[in-house]
Structure formats: C-alpha cells, structure tokens
Amino acid sequence: MTRILTVAGAQLGPIQKSEGRDVAVGRMVRLMERAHQRGAQVVVYPELALTTFFPRWYEEDISNADNWYETALPSNETAPLFEAARKYNIAFHLGYAEKTPDGRRFNTAAFVDPSGEIVLKYRKIHLPGHKEYEPRRQVQHLEKRYFEVGDLGFPVVRAPVAGVDVNVGMLICNDRRWPEAWRELGLQQVELVMLGYNTPSINQDRKGFEAHHLRVLHSHLSIQAGCYQNACFGVGVAKAGVEDDHELFGHSIIANPQGEMIAQATTWDDELIVADCNLDQCALGRSTIFNFAAHRRPEHYGRITGQVGSVEPPRWQPPVNAAE
Ligand code: CDV
C-alpha cells in the first residue's frame, strides 16, 4: 500500500515583542483548523513559534529573559494547541524555547502526536550568532547567550502518523545549512525532516552586503539539497514579516526526495502550505545514487568529525627535476 502523508507547513507572520503567547497560540490553532480542512495529518510550525524572535534583544541578566521560555508542555497557554490537535486528530511540530527543571536552556522542537504525547524532541545544535552584546551589529543575534548547544544529537524515530509509519527527524533553522546535520538524519533513513526558521532578510553581521533574493536562495538551496542527498521530504517553515522593525524573509517550502520544491509560501503572513508526500518516493534515491552502504567512504571523511575550522592547504611545490 502506498504511504501518503499530507503535510502542512504553518508559516507564521510576525509576533511583536509586546504580544503574549495567547496571540500566537490563537493564530496557530486557526492554522491547524485550516490544515484539517485541507486534509493534513501533520502541521509544522516555525522555530520559537510562541514568541517574537527574542534572541535579538539583549538582557544582561539572563533570568530577566525567563518569560520567553517554556518550562512545561503543555502549559496553560499552549493547552489550546494540544486540544486542537486532539480535536482534529493532527500531529504537530512545535519550535519553542525550553528551560529544563535544572535550569538549562535550549532552542527546542517537539513532535507531538494527536493525543498530546511528545514522540520526539530535538535541541538545536548549530547555534548562530554570539554570546555578548556586539555594538557594531545592526541587530543582535544572541542565540549563543540564550541557549546551550543541543544535547540530544540528531534523533530519528519511526512513528505512526495517521496510520502510516514514518521515519521522522528534525532540524532547527541554521542546522539546515549544514550537510553534516542532514547526513546524520539520512544515515537513520529519515523520510520526513521538519524544520522551523527565523531568518532575517538582511545579513546583520555588517561584514558585507547580501541581497535579499540570495538569502532566500540559500535557504531553499540548503533544504532542497538536504532532501535530495538524503532521499527524504523536508518541510521548512518560517516566521515571516516585520517584528518590531526587523524583517524575517518567510518563503517556507516543502521539498521532495528529488530536491524539487512541491509547495511554497508567497506571503509574509500566517499562511498554510500543503503537500501530499508519497513516502515511498524515498526508496529510489536511497537504493541507487545515495545507497550509503554501497557508496559511502567514511575512511576518507576524517576531517568531518576530527576538525572544526578550515586549514590552509600546503603550498604546491614544483617537482625537482632530477636531470638538471
Ligand atoms: N535563527 C537562525 O538560526 N537564524 C540564522 C540566521 C542568523 C542566519 C539562519 O541560519 O537562518
């Protein structure tokens, strides 16, 4: 029997700093209702979906930022989302800031089944930005201040979703740019990668100009290549639009195992994109060009895990002519 999963990406428009979780959750519930009407069995929300992208705001004392974090799922404020999932029999992926009982902070995503059970959790590994306030920057990006590097690796689990067994995995935002992260999932036969992102429309590092269209291209290129090279579907879902004067570029997509874009958002607002994902399409790439067991050469990949930064290559030396 063909395994077809109908997947929705629920892009969110901006959430302002002054807006509470009730605003975000209300909008997310409405998107879930529309996803149900369109036959979706899974809804994917963005990274840090419940609040504004708070790592742009500096707090000297990190405990002053506690209001941005979830200490429990569900909570009173997120309960309506869990209730809607039960009502519509929809699984969902939620990005949120997590504060653990022992006070650790992570940029986290949870995959939740319709009964409210957390099936899989992932904590972001590639944290961009910086830890201390940087005056030279146009906008701060303090993920390294507000979060620890994830400690769960890149887990994949085979989970029943609407009667279909699916190998699900997750990445979060900047992770999508790192082929190593995708390959970790590919090596576990992932079939559906869910990922949320908050990506500014401009390069905020102020080290050079990067055009808006190229930033969108890089996002799509990364997701489409990740899907092709690991023979899986990918759902990349943005927070979009202008949050307190800071623009996020949107352009959420769903990509198939051939690397094709099969759905794309066209607004900077709350928007649903939906696609039927035939999971059996993952088999072709996995059994031919990306048959890892047949073709990978890990004995030559030592630098991938043994080295962090790049190194200069040795200078080429002309051969010494023995005849002279
Ligand atoms: N939230 C993110 O991880 N954002 C990064 C930006 C800072 C480049 C991204 O990779 O989209």
XYZ file of C-alpha atoms and ligand atoms in Angstrom:
335
model
C 0.000 0.000 0.000
C 1.343 3.453 -0.909
C 2.313 5.517 2.104
C 0.994 9.020 1.505
C 1.148 11.637 4.230
C -0.495 15.030 3.802
C 1.794 17.573 5.412
C 1.118 21.248 6.174
C 3.674 23.948 6.848
C 2.062 26.638 9.017
C 4.080 29.768 8.343
C 3.536 32.476 10.963
C 3.553 36.179 10.272
C 5.336 38.446 12.745
C 4.838 38.231 16.510
C 5.678 41.525 18.202
C 7.662 41.720 21.431
C 4.613 43.078 23.248
C 2.358 40.213 22.154
C 1.672 37.333 24.528
C 1.581 33.623 23.795
C -2.213 33.783 23.631
C -1.923 35.773 20.376
C 0.475 33.281 18.788
C -1.409 30.217 20.026
C -4.734 31.605 18.772
C -3.253 32.072 15.296
C -1.666 28.612 15.397
C -4.978 26.996 16.319
C -6.666 28.743 13.382
C -3.941 27.457 11.045
C -4.406 23.948 12.435
C -8.134 24.156 11.779
C -7.437 25.153 8.165
C -4.862 22.355 7.867
C -7.546 19.914 8.987
C -9.952 21.291 6.380
C -7.294 20.670 3.736
C -6.760 17.081 4.841
C -3.389 17.483 6.553
C -2.237 14.868 9.061
C 0.830 16.789 10.264
C 1.321 20.525 10.859
C 4.792 22.047 11.124
C 5.205 25.408 12.928
C 8.330 27.632 12.901
C 11.314 27.847 15.234
C 10.483 29.657 18.529
C 6.891 29.815 17.337
C 5.257 31.039 20.538
C 7.007 34.410 20.861
C 8.859 37.065 18.953
C 12.413 36.083 17.945
C 13.737 37.193 21.334
C 17.487 36.495 20.797
C 17.619 39.868 19.053
C 17.025 41.514 22.456
C 19.949 41.726 24.920
C 19.462 41.038 28.624
C 22.447 41.491 30.907
C 20.909 39.138 33.460
C 19.629 36.081 31.615
C 16.996 35.385 34.260
C 15.233 38.554 33.043
C 14.584 36.614 29.842
C 12.815 33.765 31.619
C 9.405 34.811 30.327
C 10.435 33.701 26.810
C 10.948 30.072 27.844
C 8.556 27.148 28.342
C 9.068 25.097 31.492
C 6.347 22.582 30.622
C 4.458 21.347 27.563
C 1.541 21.742 27.523
C 1.166 24.759 29.779
C -1.996 26.752 30.393
C -1.061 28.980 27.468
C -0.178 26.201 24.994
C -3.038 23.894 26.035
C -5.390 25.155 23.244
C -2.916 23.863 20.667
C -2.892 20.417 22.227
C -6.705 20.460 22.455
C -6.996 21.392 18.771
C -4.601 18.578 17.813
C -6.796 16.107 19.671
C -9.978 17.542 18.131
C -8.629 17.447 14.567
C -6.552 14.284 15.041
C -3.435 16.078 13.779
C 0.193 15.591 14.814
C 2.272 18.759 15.074
C 5.828 20.039 15.241
C 6.423 22.956 17.585
C 9.548 25.068 17.956
C 9.960 26.709 21.378
C 12.488 27.937 23.922
C 12.903 25.278 26.605
C 14.032 25.789 30.205
C 14.564 22.471 31.929
C 13.817 21.785 35.626
C 17.571 22.054 36.348
C 17.753 25.465 34.661
C 19.286 24.559 31.288
C 18.102 26.464 28.221
C 17.693 25.067 24.732
C 16.229 26.064 21.379
C 13.971 23.034 21.050
C 11.465 21.376 18.723
C 8.943 18.733 19.733
C 6.959 16.393 17.518
C 3.638 15.790 19.239
C 1.046 13.158 18.325
C -2.697 13.977 18.322
C -3.120 12.611 21.853
C -0.570 15.147 23.141
C 2.273 12.651 23.590
C 5.726 14.035 22.756
C 7.010 11.488 20.242
C 10.389 13.108 19.556
C 12.368 16.045 20.857
C 15.326 17.801 19.236
C 17.536 20.573 20.646
C 19.252 22.876 18.158
C 22.919 22.080 17.627
C 24.150 24.774 15.205
C 23.519 27.948 17.209
C 24.392 31.034 15.158
C 25.285 34.464 16.456
C 27.184 35.458 19.579
C 27.100 35.457 23.371
C 27.933 39.035 24.356
C 26.417 42.352 23.226
C 28.088 43.470 19.983
C 27.709 47.244 19.384
C 28.951 47.023 15.764
C 25.975 44.888 14.777
C 22.814 46.378 13.340
C 20.743 43.811 15.245
C 21.874 41.442 17.974
C 21.657 37.686 17.431
C 22.196 36.262 20.904
C 21.369 32.586 20.460
C 24.744 31.642 21.959
C 23.784 33.660 25.063
C 20.282 32.286 25.489
C 20.811 28.621 24.561
C 23.202 25.750 25.144
C 24.221 23.534 22.235
C 21.646 20.732 21.970
C 22.480 17.538 23.834
C 20.230 15.038 22.065
C 22.183 14.511 18.843
C 20.082 14.186 15.684
C 17.468 11.584 16.609
C 15.123 9.868 14.143
C 12.200 7.698 15.162
C 9.740 5.560 13.215
C 6.390 6.882 14.389
C 2.826 6.056 13.425
C 1.182 9.135 11.918
C -2.446 8.771 10.841
C -1.965 5.030 10.359
C 1.263 5.451 8.362
C 4.657 4.564 9.827
C 7.048 7.429 9.080
C 10.724 7.940 9.919
C 10.695 11.460 11.326
C 13.550 13.772 12.249
C 14.014 17.468 12.929
C 16.456 20.292 12.365
C 16.156 23.891 13.548
C 16.862 26.913 11.366
C 20.645 27.309 10.998
C 21.049 23.494 11.107
C 19.562 23.396 7.598
C 22.718 24.960 6.171
C 24.957 22.140 7.456
C 25.125 18.994 5.293
C 26.537 17.083 8.269
C 23.228 17.559 10.107
C 21.176 16.263 7.181
C 23.509 13.282 6.724
C 23.127 12.352 10.408
C 19.391 12.082 9.714
C 19.903 10.395 6.331
C 22.037 7.711 7.969
C 18.956 6.821 10.037
C 16.741 6.565 6.932
C 14.778 9.676 7.731
C 11.761 10.202 5.480
C 10.347 13.469 6.792
C 12.532 16.302 8.119
C 10.592 19.049 9.895
C 12.334 22.346 10.476
C 11.337 25.819 11.516
C 13.320 29.001 10.980
C 13.572 32.732 11.771
C 15.853 34.202 9.130
C 16.387 37.956 8.818
C 16.072 39.429 5.319
C 19.447 41.146 5.682
C 22.848 39.902 6.750
C 23.124 41.522 10.183
C 26.835 40.866 10.613
C 27.672 44.048 8.682
C 30.656 42.395 7.024
C 29.282 42.871 3.514
C 26.098 43.215 1.530
C 23.953 40.179 0.779
C 20.903 40.649 -1.443
C 17.523 39.554 -0.123
C 16.905 37.150 -3.027
C 20.220 35.409 -2.361
C 19.312 34.829 1.275
C 16.097 33.146 0.173
C 18.026 31.175 -2.444
C 20.484 29.916 0.186
C 17.633 28.720 2.384
C 15.920 26.861 -0.450
C 19.192 25.517 -1.818
C 20.067 24.073 1.596
C 16.694 22.409 2.142
C 16.359 21.091 -1.403
C 19.926 19.730 -1.428
C 19.437 18.155 2.008
C 16.321 16.371 0.772
C 17.911 15.194 -2.479
C 21.154 13.981 -0.919
C 19.348 12.092 1.827
C 16.310 10.936 -0.157
C 13.709 12.475 2.133
C 10.950 15.062 2.280
C 11.629 18.358 4.032
C 9.241 20.936 5.437
C 10.935 24.279 6.098
C 8.630 26.718 7.863
C 9.363 30.367 8.527
C 8.355 33.080 10.869
C 7.895 35.914 8.373
C 7.342 39.646 8.163
C 8.364 42.593 10.309
C 8.813 42.042 14.045
C 9.433 45.376 15.778
C 11.162 46.800 12.647
C 13.148 43.623 11.961
C 12.197 41.767 8.789
C 12.211 37.971 8.508
C 12.060 36.624 4.962
C 9.445 33.840 5.001
C 9.426 31.731 1.806
C 8.515 28.471 3.577
C 8.735 25.388 1.380
C 8.083 21.668 1.173
C 10.666 19.711 -0.850
C 10.594 16.117 -2.110
C 13.396 13.499 -2.268
C 14.309 14.642 -5.781
C 15.051 18.063 -4.328
C 12.037 19.619 -6.025
C 10.006 22.304 -4.313
C 6.439 20.997 -4.143
C 4.887 23.874 -2.163
C 5.970 27.423 -1.363
C 4.541 30.280 0.713
C 4.061 33.564 -1.111
C 3.165 35.943 1.735
C 4.905 37.379 4.789
C 1.988 36.420 6.984
C 0.201 33.440 8.519
C -0.054 31.055 5.585
C -0.587 27.367 5.132
C 1.283 25.336 2.521
C 0.158 21.758 1.980
C 1.559 18.830 0.012
C 0.858 15.132 -0.351
C 4.127 13.362 0.431
C 4.407 9.879 -1.048
C 6.946 8.427 1.356
C 7.675 5.538 -0.986
C 9.472 8.076 -3.204
C 12.302 7.992 -0.642
C 13.269 4.488 -1.769
C 14.679 5.386 -5.202
C 17.472 7.708 -4.069
C 18.223 5.567 -1.045
C 18.652 2.416 -3.132
C 20.572 3.923 -6.084
C 22.729 7.060 -6.193
C 22.596 7.520 -2.393
C 22.793 3.871 -1.433
C 25.022 4.703 1.523
C 26.004 1.105 2.278
C 27.319 0.682 -1.254
C 28.974 4.026 -1.891
C 29.971 5.959 1.255
C 33.694 6.123 2.117
C 33.861 7.143 5.798
C 37.529 6.120 5.955
C 38.164 9.305 3.913
C 35.900 11.603 5.926
C 38.148 12.011 8.986
C 38.203 15.811 8.752
C 34.430 15.980 9.036
C 34.478 14.902 12.677
C 38.154 15.471 13.522
C 38.407 19.158 12.647
C 36.250 22.243 13.285
C 37.724 25.215 11.361
C 39.230 25.010 7.898
C 43.007 24.933 7.448
C 45.196 26.340 4.687
C 46.338 23.700 2.220
C 50.086 23.102 1.757
C 51.696 25.297 -0.886
C 52.262 23.457 -4.173
C 55.946 22.822 -4.845
C 57.216 22.375 -8.392
C 58.852 18.961 -8.830
C 62.628 18.983 -8.565
C 63.994 17.955 -11.957
C 66.483 15.210 -11.179
C 68.127 15.526 -14.625
C 69.415 19.085 -14.014
N 17.539 31.501 13.765
C 18.576 31.212 12.970
O 19.250 30.200 13.153
N 18.888 32.129 12.024
C 20.022 32.019 11.150
C 20.466 33.393 10.710
C 21.041 34.172 11.827
C 21.470 33.338 9.592
C 19.739 31.170 9.914
O 20.588 30.322 9.592
O 18.745 31.387 9.248
